[in-house]
PDB file of C-alpha atoms and ligand atoms in Angstrom:
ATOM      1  CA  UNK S 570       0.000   0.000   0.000  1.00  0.00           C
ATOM      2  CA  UNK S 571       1.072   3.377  -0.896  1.00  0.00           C
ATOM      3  CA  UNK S 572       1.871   6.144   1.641  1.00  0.00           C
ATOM      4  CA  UNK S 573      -0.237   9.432   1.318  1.00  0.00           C
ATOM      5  CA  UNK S 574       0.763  12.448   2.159  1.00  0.00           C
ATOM      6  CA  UNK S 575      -1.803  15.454   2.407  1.00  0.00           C
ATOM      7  CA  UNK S 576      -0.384  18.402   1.414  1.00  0.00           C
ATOM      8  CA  UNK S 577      -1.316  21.248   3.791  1.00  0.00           C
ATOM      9  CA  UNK S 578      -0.670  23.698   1.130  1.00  0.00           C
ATOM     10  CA  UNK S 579      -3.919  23.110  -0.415  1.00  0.00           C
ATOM     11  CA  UNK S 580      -5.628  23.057   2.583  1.00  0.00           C
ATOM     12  CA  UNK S 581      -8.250  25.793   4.149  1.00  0.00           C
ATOM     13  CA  UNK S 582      -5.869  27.707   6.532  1.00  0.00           C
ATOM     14  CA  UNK S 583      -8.610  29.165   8.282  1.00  0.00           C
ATOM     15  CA  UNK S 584     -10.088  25.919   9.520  1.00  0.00           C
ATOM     16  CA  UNK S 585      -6.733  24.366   9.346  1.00  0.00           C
ATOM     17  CA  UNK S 586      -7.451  22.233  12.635  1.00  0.00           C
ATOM     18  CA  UNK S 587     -10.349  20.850  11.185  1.00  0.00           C
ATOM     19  CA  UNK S 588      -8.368  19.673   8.035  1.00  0.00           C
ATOM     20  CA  UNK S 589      -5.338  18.041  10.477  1.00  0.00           C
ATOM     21  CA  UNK S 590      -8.510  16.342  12.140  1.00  0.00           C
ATOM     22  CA  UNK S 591      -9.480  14.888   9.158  1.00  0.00           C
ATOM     23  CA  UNK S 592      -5.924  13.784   7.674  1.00  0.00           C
ATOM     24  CA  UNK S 593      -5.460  12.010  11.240  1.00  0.00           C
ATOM     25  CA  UNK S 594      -8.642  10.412  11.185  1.00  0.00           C
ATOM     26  CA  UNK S 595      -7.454   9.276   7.592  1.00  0.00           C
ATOM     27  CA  UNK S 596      -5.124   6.397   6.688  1.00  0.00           C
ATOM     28  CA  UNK S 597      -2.535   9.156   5.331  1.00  0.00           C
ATOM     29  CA  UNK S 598       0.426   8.168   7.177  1.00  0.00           C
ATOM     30  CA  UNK S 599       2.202  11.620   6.751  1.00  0.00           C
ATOM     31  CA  UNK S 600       1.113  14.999   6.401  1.00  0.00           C
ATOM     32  CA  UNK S 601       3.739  17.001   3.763  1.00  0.00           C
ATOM     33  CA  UNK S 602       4.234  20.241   4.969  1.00  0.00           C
ATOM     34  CA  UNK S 603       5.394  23.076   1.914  1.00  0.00           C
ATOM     35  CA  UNK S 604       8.110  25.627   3.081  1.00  0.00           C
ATOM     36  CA  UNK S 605       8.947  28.612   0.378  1.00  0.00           C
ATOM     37  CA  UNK S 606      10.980  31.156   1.117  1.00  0.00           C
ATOM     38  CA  UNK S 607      10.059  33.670  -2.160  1.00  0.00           C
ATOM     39  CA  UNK S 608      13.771  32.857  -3.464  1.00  0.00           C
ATOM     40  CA  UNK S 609      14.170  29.574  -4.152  1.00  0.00           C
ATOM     41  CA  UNK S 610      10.889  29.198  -5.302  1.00  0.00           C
ATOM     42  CA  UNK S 611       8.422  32.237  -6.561  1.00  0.00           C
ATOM     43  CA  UNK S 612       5.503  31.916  -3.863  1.00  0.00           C
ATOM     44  CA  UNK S 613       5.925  32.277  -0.155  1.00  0.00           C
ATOM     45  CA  UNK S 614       3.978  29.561   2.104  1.00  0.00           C
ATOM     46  CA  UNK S 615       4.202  29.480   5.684  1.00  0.00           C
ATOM     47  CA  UNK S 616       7.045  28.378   7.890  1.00  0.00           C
ATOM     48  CA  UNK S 617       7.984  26.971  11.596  1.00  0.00           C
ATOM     49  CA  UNK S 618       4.727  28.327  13.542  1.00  0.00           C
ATOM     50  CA  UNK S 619       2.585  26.370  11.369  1.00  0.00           C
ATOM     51  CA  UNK S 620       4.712  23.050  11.846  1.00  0.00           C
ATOM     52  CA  UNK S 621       4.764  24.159  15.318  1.00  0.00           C
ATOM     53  CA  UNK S 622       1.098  23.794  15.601  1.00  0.00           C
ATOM     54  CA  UNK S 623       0.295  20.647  13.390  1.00  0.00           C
ATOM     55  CA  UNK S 624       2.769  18.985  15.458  1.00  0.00           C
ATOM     56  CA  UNK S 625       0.600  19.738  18.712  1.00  0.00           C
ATOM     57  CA  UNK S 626      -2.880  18.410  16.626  1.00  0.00           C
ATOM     58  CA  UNK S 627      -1.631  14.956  15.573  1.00  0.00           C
ATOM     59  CA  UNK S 628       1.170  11.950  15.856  1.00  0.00           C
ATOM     60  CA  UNK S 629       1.100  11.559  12.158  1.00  0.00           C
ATOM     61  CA  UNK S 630       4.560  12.093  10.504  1.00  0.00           C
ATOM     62  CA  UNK S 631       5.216  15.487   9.738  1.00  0.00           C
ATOM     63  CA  UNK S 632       7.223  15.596   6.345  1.00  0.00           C
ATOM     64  CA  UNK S 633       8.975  18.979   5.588  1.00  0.00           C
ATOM     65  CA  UNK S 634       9.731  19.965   2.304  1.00  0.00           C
ATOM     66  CA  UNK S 635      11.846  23.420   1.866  1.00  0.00           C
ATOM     67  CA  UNK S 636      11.877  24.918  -0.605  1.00  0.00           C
ATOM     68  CA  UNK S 637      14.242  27.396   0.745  1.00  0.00           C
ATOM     69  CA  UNK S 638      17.934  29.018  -0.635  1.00  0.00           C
ATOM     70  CA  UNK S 639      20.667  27.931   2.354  1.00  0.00           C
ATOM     71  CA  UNK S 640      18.352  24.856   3.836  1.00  0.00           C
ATOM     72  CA  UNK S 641      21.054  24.425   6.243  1.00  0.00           C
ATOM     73  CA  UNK S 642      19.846  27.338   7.822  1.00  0.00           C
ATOM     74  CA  UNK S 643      16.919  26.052   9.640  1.00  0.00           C
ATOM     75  CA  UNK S 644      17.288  22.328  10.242  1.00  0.00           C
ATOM     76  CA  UNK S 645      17.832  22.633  14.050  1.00  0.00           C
ATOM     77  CA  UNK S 646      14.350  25.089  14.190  1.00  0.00           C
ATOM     78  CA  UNK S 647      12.512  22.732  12.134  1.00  0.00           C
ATOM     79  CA  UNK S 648      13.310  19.643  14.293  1.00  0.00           C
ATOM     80  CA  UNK S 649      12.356  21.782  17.314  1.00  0.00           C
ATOM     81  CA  UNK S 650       8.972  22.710  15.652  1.00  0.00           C
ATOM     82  CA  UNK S 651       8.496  18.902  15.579  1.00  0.00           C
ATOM     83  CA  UNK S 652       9.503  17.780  11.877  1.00  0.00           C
ATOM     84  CA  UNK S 653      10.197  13.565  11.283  1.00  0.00           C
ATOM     85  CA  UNK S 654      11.244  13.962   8.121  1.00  0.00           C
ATOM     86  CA  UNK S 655      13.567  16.667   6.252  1.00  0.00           C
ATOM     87  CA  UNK S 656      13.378  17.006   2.774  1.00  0.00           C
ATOM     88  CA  UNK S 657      15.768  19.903   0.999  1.00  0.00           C
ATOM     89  CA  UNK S 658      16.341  20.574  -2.734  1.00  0.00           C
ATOM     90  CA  UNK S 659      19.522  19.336  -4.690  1.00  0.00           C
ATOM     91  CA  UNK S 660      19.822  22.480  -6.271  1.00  0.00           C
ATOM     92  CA  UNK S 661      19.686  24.476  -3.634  1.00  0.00           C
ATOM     93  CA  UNK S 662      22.709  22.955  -1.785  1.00  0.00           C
ATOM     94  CA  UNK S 663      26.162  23.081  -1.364  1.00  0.00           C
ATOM     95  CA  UNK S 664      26.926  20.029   0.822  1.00  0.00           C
ATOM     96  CA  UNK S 665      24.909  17.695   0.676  1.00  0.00           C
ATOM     97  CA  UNK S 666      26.509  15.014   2.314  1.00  0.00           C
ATOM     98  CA  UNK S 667      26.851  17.505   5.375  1.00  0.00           C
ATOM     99  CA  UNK S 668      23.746  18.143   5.484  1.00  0.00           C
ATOM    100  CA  UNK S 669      22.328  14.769   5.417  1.00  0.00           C
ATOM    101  CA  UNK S 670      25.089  13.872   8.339  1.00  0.00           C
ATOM    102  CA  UNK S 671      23.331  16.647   9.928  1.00  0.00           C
ATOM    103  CA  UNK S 672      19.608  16.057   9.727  1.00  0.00           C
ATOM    104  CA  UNK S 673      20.242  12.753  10.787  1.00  0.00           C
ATOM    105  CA  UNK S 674      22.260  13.612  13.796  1.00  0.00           C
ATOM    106  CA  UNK S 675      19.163  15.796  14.656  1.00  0.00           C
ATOM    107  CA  UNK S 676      17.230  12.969  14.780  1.00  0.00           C
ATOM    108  CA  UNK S 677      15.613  12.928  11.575  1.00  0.00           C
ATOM    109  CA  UNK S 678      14.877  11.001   8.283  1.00  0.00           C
ATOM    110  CA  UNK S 679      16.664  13.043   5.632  1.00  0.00           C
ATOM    111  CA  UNK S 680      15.740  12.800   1.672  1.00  0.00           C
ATOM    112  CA  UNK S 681      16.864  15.063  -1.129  1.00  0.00           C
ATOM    113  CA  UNK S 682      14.693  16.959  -3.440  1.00  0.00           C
ATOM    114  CA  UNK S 683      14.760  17.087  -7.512  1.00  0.00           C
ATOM    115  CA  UNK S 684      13.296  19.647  -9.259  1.00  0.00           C
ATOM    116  CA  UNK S 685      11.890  18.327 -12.790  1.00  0.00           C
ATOM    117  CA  UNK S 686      15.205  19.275 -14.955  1.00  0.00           C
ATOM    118  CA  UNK S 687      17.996  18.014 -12.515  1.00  0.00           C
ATOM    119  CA  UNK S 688      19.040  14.338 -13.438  1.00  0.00           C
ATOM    120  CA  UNK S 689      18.312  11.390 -11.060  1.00  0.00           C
ATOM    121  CA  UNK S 690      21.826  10.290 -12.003  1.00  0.00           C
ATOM    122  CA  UNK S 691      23.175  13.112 -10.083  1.00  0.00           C
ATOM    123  CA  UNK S 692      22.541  11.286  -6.944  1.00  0.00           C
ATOM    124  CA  UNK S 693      24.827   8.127  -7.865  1.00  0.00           C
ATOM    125  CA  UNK S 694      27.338   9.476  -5.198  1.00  0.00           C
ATOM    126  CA  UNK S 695      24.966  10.093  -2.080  1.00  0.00           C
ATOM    127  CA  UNK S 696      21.869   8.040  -2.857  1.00  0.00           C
ATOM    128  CA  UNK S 697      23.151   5.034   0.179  1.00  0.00           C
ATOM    129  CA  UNK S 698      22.752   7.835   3.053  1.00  0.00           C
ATOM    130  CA  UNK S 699      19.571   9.030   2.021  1.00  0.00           C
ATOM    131  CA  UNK S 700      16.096   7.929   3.931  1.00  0.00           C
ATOM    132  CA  UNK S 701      14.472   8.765   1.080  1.00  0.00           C
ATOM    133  CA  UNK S 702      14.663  11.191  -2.226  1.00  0.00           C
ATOM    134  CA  UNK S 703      11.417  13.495  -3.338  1.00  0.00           C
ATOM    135  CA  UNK S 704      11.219  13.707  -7.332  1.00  0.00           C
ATOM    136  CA  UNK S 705       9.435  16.801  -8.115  1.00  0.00           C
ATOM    137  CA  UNK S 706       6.632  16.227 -10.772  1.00  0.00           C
ATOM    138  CA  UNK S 707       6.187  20.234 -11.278  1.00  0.00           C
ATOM    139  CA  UNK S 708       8.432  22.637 -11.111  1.00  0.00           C
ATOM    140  CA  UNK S 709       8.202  23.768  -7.189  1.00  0.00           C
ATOM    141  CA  UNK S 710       6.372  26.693  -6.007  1.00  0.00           C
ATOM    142  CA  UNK S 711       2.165  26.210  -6.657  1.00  0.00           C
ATOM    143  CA  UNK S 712      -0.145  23.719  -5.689  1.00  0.00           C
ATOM    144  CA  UNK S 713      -2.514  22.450  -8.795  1.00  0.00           C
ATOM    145  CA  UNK S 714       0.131  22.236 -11.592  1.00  0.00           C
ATOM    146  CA  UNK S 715       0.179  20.032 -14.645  1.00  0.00           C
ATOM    147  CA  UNK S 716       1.598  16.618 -13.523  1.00  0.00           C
ATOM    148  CA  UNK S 717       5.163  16.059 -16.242  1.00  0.00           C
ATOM    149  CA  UNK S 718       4.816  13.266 -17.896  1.00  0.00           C
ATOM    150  CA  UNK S 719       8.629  11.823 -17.838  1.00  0.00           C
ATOM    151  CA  UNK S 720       8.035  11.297 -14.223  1.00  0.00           C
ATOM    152  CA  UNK S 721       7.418   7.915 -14.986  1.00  0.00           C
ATOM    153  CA  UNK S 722      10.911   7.707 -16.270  1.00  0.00           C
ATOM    154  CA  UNK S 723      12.533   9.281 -13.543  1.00  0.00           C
ATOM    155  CA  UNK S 724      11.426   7.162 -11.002  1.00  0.00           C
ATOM    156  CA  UNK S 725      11.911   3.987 -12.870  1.00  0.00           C
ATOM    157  CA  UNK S 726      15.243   5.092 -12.915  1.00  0.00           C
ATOM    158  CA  UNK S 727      15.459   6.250  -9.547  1.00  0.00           C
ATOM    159  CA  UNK S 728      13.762   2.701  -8.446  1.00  0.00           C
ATOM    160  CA  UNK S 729      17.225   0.718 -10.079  1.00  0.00           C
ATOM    161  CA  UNK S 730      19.453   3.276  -8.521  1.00  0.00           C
ATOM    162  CA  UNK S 731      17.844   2.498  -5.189  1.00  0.00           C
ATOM    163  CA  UNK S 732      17.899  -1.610  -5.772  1.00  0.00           C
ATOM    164  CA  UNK S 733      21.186  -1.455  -6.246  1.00  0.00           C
ATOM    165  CA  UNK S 734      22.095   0.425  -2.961  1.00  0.00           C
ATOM    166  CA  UNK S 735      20.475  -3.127  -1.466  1.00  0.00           C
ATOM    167  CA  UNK S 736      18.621  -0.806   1.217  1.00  0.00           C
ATOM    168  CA  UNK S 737      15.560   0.725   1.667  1.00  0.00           C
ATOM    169  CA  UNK S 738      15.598   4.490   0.031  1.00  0.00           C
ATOM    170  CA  UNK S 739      11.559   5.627  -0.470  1.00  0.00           C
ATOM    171  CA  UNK S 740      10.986   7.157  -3.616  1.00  0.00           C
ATOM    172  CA  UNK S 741       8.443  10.056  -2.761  1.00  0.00           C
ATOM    173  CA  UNK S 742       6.485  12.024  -5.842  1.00  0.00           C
ATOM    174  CA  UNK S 743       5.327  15.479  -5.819  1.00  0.00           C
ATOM    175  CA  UNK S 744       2.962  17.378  -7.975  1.00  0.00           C
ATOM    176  CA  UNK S 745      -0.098  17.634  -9.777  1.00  0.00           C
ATOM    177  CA  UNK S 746      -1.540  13.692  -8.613  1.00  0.00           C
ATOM    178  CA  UNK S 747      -4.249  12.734  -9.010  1.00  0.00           C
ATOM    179  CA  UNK S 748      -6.385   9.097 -10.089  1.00  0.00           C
ATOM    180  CA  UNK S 749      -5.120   9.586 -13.600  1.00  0.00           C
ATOM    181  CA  UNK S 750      -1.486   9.086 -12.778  1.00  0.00           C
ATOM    182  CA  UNK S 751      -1.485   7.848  -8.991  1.00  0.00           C
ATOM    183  CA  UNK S 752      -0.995   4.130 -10.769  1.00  0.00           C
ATOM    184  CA  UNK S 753       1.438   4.344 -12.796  1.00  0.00           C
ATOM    185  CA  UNK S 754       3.460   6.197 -10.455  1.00  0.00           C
ATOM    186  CA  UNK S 755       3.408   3.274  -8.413  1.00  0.00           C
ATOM    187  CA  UNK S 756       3.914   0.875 -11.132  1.00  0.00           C
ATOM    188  CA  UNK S 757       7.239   2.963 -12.383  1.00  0.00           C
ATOM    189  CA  UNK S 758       8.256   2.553  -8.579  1.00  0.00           C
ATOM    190  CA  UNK S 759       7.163   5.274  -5.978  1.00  0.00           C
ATOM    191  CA  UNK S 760       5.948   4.641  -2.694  1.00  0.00           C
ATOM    192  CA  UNK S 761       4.802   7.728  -0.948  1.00  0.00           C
ATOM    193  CA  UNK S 762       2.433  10.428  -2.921  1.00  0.00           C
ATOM    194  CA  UNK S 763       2.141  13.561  -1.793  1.00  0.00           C
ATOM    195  CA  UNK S 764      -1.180  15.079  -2.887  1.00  0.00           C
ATOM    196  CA  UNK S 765      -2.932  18.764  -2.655  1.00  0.00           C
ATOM    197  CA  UNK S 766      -5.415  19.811  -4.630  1.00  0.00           C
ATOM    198  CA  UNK S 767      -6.958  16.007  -5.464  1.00  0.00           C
ATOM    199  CA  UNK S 768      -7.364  15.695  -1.399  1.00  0.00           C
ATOM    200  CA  UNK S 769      -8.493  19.078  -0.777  1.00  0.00           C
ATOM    201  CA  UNK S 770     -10.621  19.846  -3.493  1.00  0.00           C
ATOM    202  CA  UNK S 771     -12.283  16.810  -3.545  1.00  0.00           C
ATOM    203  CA  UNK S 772     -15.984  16.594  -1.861  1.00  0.00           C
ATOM    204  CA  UNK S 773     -15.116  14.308   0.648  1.00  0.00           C
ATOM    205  CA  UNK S 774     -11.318  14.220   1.155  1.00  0.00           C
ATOM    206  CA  UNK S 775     -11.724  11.330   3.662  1.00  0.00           C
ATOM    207  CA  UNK S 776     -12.898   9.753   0.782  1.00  0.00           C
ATOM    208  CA  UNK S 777     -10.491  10.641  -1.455  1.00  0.00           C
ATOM    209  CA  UNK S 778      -7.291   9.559   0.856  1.00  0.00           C
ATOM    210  CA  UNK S 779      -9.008   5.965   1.524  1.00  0.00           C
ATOM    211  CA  UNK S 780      -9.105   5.517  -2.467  1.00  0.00           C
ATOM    212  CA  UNK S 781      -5.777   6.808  -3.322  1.00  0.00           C
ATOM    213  CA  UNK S 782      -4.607   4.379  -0.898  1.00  0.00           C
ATOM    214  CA  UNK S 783      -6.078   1.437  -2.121  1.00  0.00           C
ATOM    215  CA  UNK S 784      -4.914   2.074  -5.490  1.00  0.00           C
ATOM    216  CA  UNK S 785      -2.097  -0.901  -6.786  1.00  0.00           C
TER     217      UNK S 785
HETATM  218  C1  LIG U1376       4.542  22.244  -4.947  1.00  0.00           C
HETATM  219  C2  LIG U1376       4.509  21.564  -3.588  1.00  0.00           C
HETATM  220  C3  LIG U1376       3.533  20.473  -3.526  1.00  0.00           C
HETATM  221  C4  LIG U1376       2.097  20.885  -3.696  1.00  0.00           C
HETATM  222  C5  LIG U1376       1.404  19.741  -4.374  1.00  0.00           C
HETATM  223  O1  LIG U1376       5.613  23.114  -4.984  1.00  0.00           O
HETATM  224  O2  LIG U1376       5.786  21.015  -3.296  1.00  0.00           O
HETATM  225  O3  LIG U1376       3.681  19.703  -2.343  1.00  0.00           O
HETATM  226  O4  LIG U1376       1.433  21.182  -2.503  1.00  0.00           O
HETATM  227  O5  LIG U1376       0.107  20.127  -4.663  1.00  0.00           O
HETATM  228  P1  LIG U1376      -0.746  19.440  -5.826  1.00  0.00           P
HETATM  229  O6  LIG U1376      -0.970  18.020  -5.419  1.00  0.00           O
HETATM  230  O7  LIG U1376      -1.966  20.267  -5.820  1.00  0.00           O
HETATM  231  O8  LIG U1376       0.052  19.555  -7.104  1.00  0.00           O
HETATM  232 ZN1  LIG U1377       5.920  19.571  -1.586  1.00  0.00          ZN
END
């Protein structure tokens, strides 16, 4: 079964307790929380008060993605806000391998973002310390985007890369999913899907989480 991951970014940020109550009465197993800084990525989100408070409304796993220049920056706030899992962009680093080493001495799970254009090959060299890696299926920035379509290549890929590490490395997708694609993401090899605007838009996002999870 596929992990889902509610992204908050769609969600009604007026009522937001009322949508964390409903992802933890779900069978999401994370909730994928959308940091932008206005640099790295056009749009500005939110940042560590709203972790902050999902962390205090549910034992779910909190998955942080930044998209943020200098991610280094803020790993030690983000752990205390109450982040599991730290995700931070490829192209936005310097050191990666530092920063891995560093998440992980936080306490953390630690993955590596890739934006749509940046090769899954460029990972050959770090891929065995990662928890997991996030392949971007629109550029970053905007929930409701056009899913890419070579995603499905990417994380075939990215699946042989990670068999031949012998461990287990998740291969999380991002992006414009929804019950058109969810399927053959899984097929080419992902196991977590984050998902916005399908959840959150849907009539009954309850619902909506249930079937996207069920889906082989
Ligand atoms: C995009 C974010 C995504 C976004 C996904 O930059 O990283 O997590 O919330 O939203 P949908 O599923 O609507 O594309
Ligand atoms: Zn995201």
């Amino acid at each position: 079964m596929p992990i889902i991951a509610p992204s908050i970014l769609s969600a009604d940020f007026l009522h937001l307790g009322n949508e964390i109550e409903m992802i933890d009465k779900s069978v999401a197993e994370w909730i994928h929380i959308d940091v932008m800084d206005g640099m790295f990525v056009p749009n500005i989100s939110f940042g560590l008060p709203i972790v902050k408070a999902v962390r205090k409304a549910t034992k779910k796993l909190l998955d942080v993605h930044l998209m943020i220049v200098q991610p280094e920056r803020y790993f030690g706030a983000f752990r205390d806000a109450g982040a599991d899992i730290l995700t931070f962009h490829y192209e936005a680093s310097v050191h990666i391998n530092r920063s891995i080493a560093e998440i992980h001495e936080l306490g953390m799970k630690a993955g590596v973002v890739l934006n749509p254009h940046t090769p899954v090959n460029s990972l050959i060299d770090i891929i065995h310390d990662l928890d997991l890696v996030l392949i971007m299926s629109v550029n970053p920035g905007f929930g409701g985007q056009k899913f890419i379509e070579n995603t499905y290549r990417r994380i075939s890929d990215l699946k042989q890369m990670v068999y031949n590490t012998g461990k287990i490395i998740l291969i999380e997708v991002d992006g414009g999913i929804d019950f058109s694609n969810a399927g053959k993401l899984l097929e080419a090899g992902a196991d977590v899907l984050v998902v916005g605007n399908t959840v959150f838009s849907s009539r009954n996002p309850l619902e909506t989480i249930s079937k996207l999870s069920k889906i082989k």
